[in-house]
Amino acid sequence: MNQPHICVENLNVYYGPDPSLRDVSITLPGRQIIAVIGPSGCGKTTFLKSLNRMVELAEGARVTGRVLVDGEDIYSPTAEVTAIRKKMGLLSQTPRPLPMSIYENVAYGPRIHGLNDRRKLDEIVEFRLRQVGLWEEVKDRLGQPASRISIGQQQRLCLARGLAVEPEIILADEPTSALDPMSSRRIEECFLELKKDYTIVIVTHILRQARRLADYAAFFYCGRLVEHGPAARMFENPTQRETIEYVKGIIS
Amino acid sequence: MGLSNRTKRSLLYDRAAAGLMGVMTRFSGLIVVVIAAGLFWKSVPILKNQSLFSLLFSSEWYPLRGQFGFLPFIMGSLWVTGTAMILAVPPCLLTAIYLAEYAPRGIREGVRPLIDLLAGIPSVIYGVWGVLVVVPWVKRAAGWFGYSTSGYCVLSAGIVLAVMIFPVIIHMTVEIVRAVPQEIREASLSLGATQWQTIKKVVLRKAFGGVLAAIVLGLSRAFGETMAVLMVAGNAVRSPAGFLDPAYPLPALIANNYGEMMSIPLYDSAMMLACLILLGVVLVFNILAKLVLIRIQKEIQ
Ligand SMILES: Nc1ncnc2c1ncn2[C@@H]1O[C@H](COP(=O)(O)OP(=O)(O)O)[C@@H](O)[C@H]1O
Ligand SMILES: [Mg+2]
């Protein structure tokens, strides 16, 4: 059994007077792919962003409860937010390369954390681009703006960029929803490869994708965590009425 | 299917309104061209009399002898505008970045209208403020450092102009910076960057062209501003050699002398040339800035 990695206790997130996420408690196993599923608007993104305190960036957002990562409460007043975020790579719905070259996108993270040695940066860039299977495709144009490559390539570049700061956890918010099937497959392959070393939390509204990838699944509905458990059980023998209906495709 | 009379009439009005607006739009575009052409036509006599090079780069301004060297006025404009930009750009950028990125909603929504309000103050009021407040203050402050000046100088004009272009630069910079997609900030922050690192390396980089355009728009506004500058710049026909020297910018020259010295041969033609130079500079700056902004808007959409 894998070590628990992220423990969420009684998490509530408010954007206004009513909570958008209410009383969520869940322990996420380490080195697995955890699928967060549920209909749109049910709080999946909010949940994901509360794991690296990105949710605080929304105007007026409030969080109560605890999120323990490696035993440390990331919402405690003494917690250092940049260190927490560095532990987790974030992959957004549409790939957002930084406004700089392919090379600089990957080197950005290490650079802001103080690495300036060109040789080491070269190594990191090559290693991370190979890790996501992008090296052969871009090695001759590392200096070009990252916006020039295809969207699918951009998403893998964003993954490499996140990996370059050596996170333990990868958070992905519907990472393939803007991609063509071929590019989606490549991202999924990356995830399956990466789960040996990383804990991956992926939000998806594509049930088939969740079935293909997930070791563990959590089902959200209307801001509540309805049910969670090992993926096989969740998809074959869900116990809650909402989960059954969602998995069968009755609600979506 | 017959249309009711009312519908027919509405349609007719609709067509007429669209037509009229189209004509008006074209007409206002045409005005600029007509003015430029008119100015050029009127400046032909002086261009025939004196080479453009000597008009632009000679300091001999003796209208009675037929010598029209614009250099003192051009230098006056450059000094005053340059001073205004040096004074305005750093605080404007910091204010705009604060308002766009750091300020809580309450402050942002309270302060922005106030700043925009500055843009609506008639420039003569800025001039009066300059004469009553800035000029004596500059005179006194210069005294502390052992310089003597009347206070009517490049620095005073620069200060007044800087305040006048604050709203232009701040307003546009805030818009541009806020138009940078939130996900790009999140991408940088999620890598463990601080907010300031994110702003410096990502947001401003993305917004660079737009911020530059905002500055250029401010610059063209400062370059063409007449009334307030005329009241505080000192208006001595000499290229300024420092911030405490008086200056005589082009717009002040035109406003002070047009219509008064017309008996002097070629004088009106010289004024028209000054207008043409002014119009040319302001137009070019404006068009450049607008082109950049249009490109950026397309990119964002
Ligand atoms: N920045 C925000 N400000 C206000 N309300 C928000 C914000 N983000 C999300 N919400 C609300 O929170 C709820 C959950 O949204 P979200 O987490 O994005 O759902 P999902 O990702 O499952 O589609 C929705 O009702 C949404 O309207
Ligand atoms: Mg979402």
mmCIF file of N, CA, C and O in Angstrom, chain B residues 3-41:
data_model
loop_
_atom_site.group_PDB
_atom_site.id
_atom_site.type_symbol
_atom_site.label_atom_id
_atom_site.label_comp_id
_atom_site.label_asym_id
_atom_site.label_seq_id
_atom_site.Cartn_x
_atom_site.Cartn_y
_atom_site.Cartn_z
ATOM 1 N N LEU B 3 -44.840 44.435 -45.494
ATOM 2 C CA LEU B 3 -44.338 45.073 -44.284
ATOM 3 C C LEU B 3 -45.273 46.201 -43.901
ATOM 4 O O LEU B 3 -45.786 46.897 -44.773
ATOM 5 N N SER B 4 -45.499 46.359 -42.609
ATOM 6 C CA SER B 4 -46.327 47.471 -42.175
ATOM 7 C C SER B 4 -45.571 48.771 -42.438
ATOM 8 O O SER B 4 -44.351 48.779 -42.586
ATOM 9 N N ASN B 5 -46.311 49.839 -42.521
ATOM 10 C CA ASN B 5 -45.689 51.125 -42.797
ATOM 11 C C ASN B 5 -44.652 51.500 -41.748
ATOM 12 O O ASN B 5 -43.622 52.083 -42.045
ATOM 13 N N ARG B 6 -44.997 51.091 -40.500
ATOM 14 C CA ARG B 6 -44.101 51.451 -39.420
ATOM 15 C C ARG B 6 -42.751 50.761 -39.576
ATOM 16 O O ARG B 6 -41.698 51.365 -39.432
ATOM 17 N N THR B 7 -42.824 49.460 -39.902
ATOM 18 C CA THR B 7 -41.589 48.709 -40.095
ATOM 19 C C THR B 7 -40.778 49.321 -41.219
ATOM 20 O O THR B 7 -39.567 49.497 -41.121
ATOM 21 N N LYS B 8 -41.484 49.657 -42.327
ATOM 22 C CA LYS B 8 -40.777 50.240 -43.462
ATOM 23 C C LYS B 8 -40.052 51.515 -43.053
ATOM 24 O O LYS B 8 -38.904 51.742 -43.430
ATOM 25 N N ARG B 9 -40.776 52.316 -42.250
ATOM 26 C CA ARG B 9 -40.168 53.572 -41.851
ATOM 27 C C ARG B 9 -38.938 53.337 -40.967
ATOM 28 O O ARG B 9 -37.913 53.965 -41.140
ATOM 29 N N SER B 10 -39.077 52.364 -40.035
ATOM 30 C CA SER B 10 -37.934 52.046 -39.166
ATOM 31 C C SER B 10 -36.738 51.631 -39.998
ATOM 32 O O SER B 10 -35.604 52.048 -39.753
ATOM 33 N N LEU B 11 -37.009 50.784 -40.985
ATOM 34 C CA LEU B 11 -35.907 50.316 -41.822
ATOM 35 C C LEU B 11 -35.242 51.465 -42.548
ATOM 36 O O LEU B 11 -34.023 51.535 -42.669
ATOM 37 N N LEU B 12 -36.078 52.383 -43.029
ATOM 38 C CA LEU B 12 -35.552 53.536 -43.745
ATOM 39 C C LEU B 12 -34.653 54.375 -42.837
ATOM 40 O O LEU B 12 -33.525 54.729 -43.197
ATOM 41 N N TYR B 13 -35.169 54.638 -41.616
ATOM 42 C CA TYR B 13 -34.371 55.403 -40.646
ATOM 43 C C TYR B 13 -33.050 54.695 -40.361
ATOM 44 O O TYR B 13 -32.000 55.313 -40.285
ATOM 45 N N ASP B 14 -33.174 53.367 -40.224
ATOM 46 C CA ASP B 14 -31.988 52.583 -39.907
ATOM 47 C C ASP B 14 -30.922 52.780 -40.975
ATOM 48 O O ASP B 14 -29.765 53.060 -40.705
ATOM 49 N N ARG B 15 -31.372 52.648 -42.229
ATOM 50 C CA ARG B 15 -30.449 52.806 -43.347
ATOM 51 C C ARG B 15 -29.862 54.220 -43.362
ATOM 52 O O ARG B 15 -28.662 54.422 -43.536
ATOM 53 N N ALA B 16 -30.721 55.203 -43.149
ATOM 54 C CA ALA B 16 -30.279 56.598 -43.196
ATOM 55 C C ALA B 16 -29.253 56.856 -42.081
ATOM 56 O O ALA B 16 -28.212 57.481 -42.309
ATOM 57 N N ALA B 17 -29.542 56.347 -40.879
ATOM 58 C CA ALA B 17 -28.629 56.572 -39.758
ATOM 59 C C ALA B 17 -27.268 55.946 -40.040
ATOM 60 O O ALA B 17 -26.225 56.572 -39.852
ATOM 61 N N ALA B 18 -27.313 54.698 -40.549
ATOM 62 C CA ALA B 18 -26.055 54.018 -40.847
ATOM 63 C C ALA B 18 -25.275 54.811 -41.885
ATOM 64 O O ALA B 18 -24.063 55.022 -41.752
ATOM 65 N N GLY B 19 -25.990 55.279 -42.913
ATOM 66 C CA GLY B 19 -25.330 56.047 -43.964
ATOM 67 C C GLY B 19 -24.699 57.312 -43.415
ATOM 68 O O GLY B 19 -23.526 57.609 -43.657
ATOM 69 N N LEU B 20 -25.465 58.013 -42.607
ATOM 70 C CA LEU B 20 -24.987 59.277 -42.049
ATOM 71 C C LEU B 20 -23.748 59.049 -41.185
ATOM 72 O O LEU B 20 -22.748 59.763 -41.292
ATOM 73 N N MET B 21 -23.824 58.000 -40.348
ATOM 74 C CA MET B 21 -22.682 57.726 -39.478
ATOM 75 C C MET B 21 -21.449 57.364 -40.298
ATOM 76 O O MET B 21 -20.335 57.773 -39.989
ATOM 77 N N GLY B 22 -21.691 56.621 -41.375
ATOM 78 C CA GLY B 22 -20.578 56.257 -42.241
ATOM 79 C C GLY B 22 -19.912 57.494 -42.819
ATOM 80 O O GLY B 22 -18.689 57.641 -42.804
ATOM 81 N N VAL B 23 -20.743 58.416 -43.306
ATOM 82 C CA VAL B 23 -20.218 59.658 -43.893
ATOM 83 C C VAL B 23 -19.425 60.434 -42.843
ATOM 84 O O VAL B 23 -18.317 60.903 -43.088
ATOM 85 N N MET B 24 -20.012 60.554 -41.639
ATOM 86 C CA MET B 24 -19.344 61.291 -40.562
ATOM 87 C C MET B 24 -17.986 60.697 -40.232
ATOM 88 O O MET B 24 -17.003 61.393 -40.055
ATOM 89 N N THR B 25 -17.957 59.368 -40.147
ATOM 90 C CA THR B 25 -16.704 58.693 -39.803
ATOM 91 C C THR B 25 -15.634 59.015 -40.831
ATOM 92 O O THR B 25 -14.517 59.404 -40.508
ATOM 93 N N ARG B 26 -16.048 58.854 -42.108
ATOM 94 C CA ARG B 26 -15.070 59.139 -43.163
ATOM 95 C C ARG B 26 -14.655 60.603 -43.132
ATOM 96 O O ARG B 26 -13.501 60.942 -43.315
ATOM 97 N N PHE B 27 -15.622 61.442 -42.857
ATOM 98 C CA PHE B 27 -15.369 62.874 -42.843
ATOM 99 C C PHE B 27 -14.313 63.223 -41.792
ATOM 100 O O PHE B 27 -13.351 63.946 -42.069
ATOM 101 N N SER B 28 -14.445 62.641 -40.575
ATOM 102 C CA SER B 28 -13.486 62.998 -39.532
ATOM 103 C C SER B 28 -12.100 62.446 -39.860
ATOM 104 O O SER B 28 -11.084 63.065 -39.531
ATOM 105 N N GLY B 29 -12.066 61.295 -40.516
ATOM 106 C CA GLY B 29 -10.770 60.792 -40.962
ATOM 107 C C GLY B 29 -10.163 61.746 -41.984
ATOM 108 O O GLY B 29 -8.962 62.037 -41.978
ATOM 109 N N LEU B 30 -11.055 62.255 -42.848
ATOM 110 C CA LEU B 30 -10.604 63.141 -43.914
ATOM 111 C C LEU B 30 -10.050 64.448 -43.353
ATOM 112 O O LEU B 30 -9.111 65.024 -43.902
ATOM 113 N N ILE B 31 -10.632 64.914 -42.242
ATOM 114 C CA ILE B 31 -10.226 66.209 -41.685
ATOM 115 C C ILE B 31 -8.720 66.254 -41.445
ATOM 116 O O ILE B 31 -8.047 67.228 -41.793
ATOM 117 N N VAL B 32 -8.200 65.174 -40.862
ATOM 118 C CA VAL B 32 -6.768 65.141 -40.569
ATOM 119 C C VAL B 32 -5.966 65.348 -41.852
ATOM 120 O O VAL B 32 -5.031 66.150 -41.902
ATOM 121 N N VAL B 33 -6.372 64.611 -42.885
ATOM 122 C CA VAL B 33 -5.646 64.708 -44.144
ATOM 123 C C VAL B 33 -5.747 66.131 -44.709
ATOM 124 O O VAL B 33 -4.753 66.713 -45.151
ATOM 125 N N VAL B 34 -6.951 66.689 -44.642
ATOM 126 C CA VAL B 34 -7.149 68.038 -45.182
ATOM 127 C C VAL B 34 -6.286 69.047 -44.413
ATOM 128 O O VAL B 34 -5.623 69.902 -45.003
ATOM 129 N N ILE B 35 -6.284 68.924 -43.075
ATOM 130 C CA ILE B 35 -5.485 69.853 -42.276
ATOM 131 C C ILE B 35 -4.004 69.732 -42.630
ATOM 132 O O ILE B 35 -3.318 70.734 -42.865
ATOM 133 N N ALA B 36 -3.537 68.488 -42.695
ATOM 134 C CA ALA B 36 -2.118 68.283 -43.000
ATOM 135 C C ALA B 36 -1.780 68.879 -44.366
ATOM 136 O O ALA B 36 -0.772 69.574 -44.532
ATOM 137 N N ALA B 37 -2.654 68.628 -45.341
ATOM 138 C CA ALA B 37 -2.404 69.141 -46.685
ATOM 139 C C ALA B 37 -2.398 70.670 -46.681
ATOM 140 O O ALA B 37 -1.523 71.312 -47.287
ATOM 141 N N GLY B 38 -3.374 71.232 -45.972
ATOM 142 C CA GLY B 38 -3.455 72.688 -45.894
ATOM 143 C C GLY B 38 -2.205 73.281 -45.269
ATOM 144 O O GLY B 38 -1.643 74.269 -45.770
ATOM 145 N N LEU B 39 -1.761 72.676 -44.182
ATOM 146 C CA LEU B 39 -0.557 73.166 -43.506
ATOM 147 C C LEU B 39 0.642 73.088 -44.435
ATOM 148 O O LEU B 39 1.460 74.015 -44.505
ATOM 149 N N PHE B 40 0.713 71.975 -45.144
ATOM 150 C CA PHE B 40 1.856 71.819 -46.040
ATOM 151 C C PHE B 40 1.834 72.894 -47.126
ATOM 152 O O PHE B 40 2.836 73.550 -47.409
ATOM 153 N N TRP B 41 0.655 73.084 -47.685
ATOM 154 C CA TRP B 41 0.507 74.052 -48.770
ATOM 155 C C TRP B 41 0.932 75.446 -48.287
ATOM 156 O O TRP B 41 1.644 76.167 -48.973
#
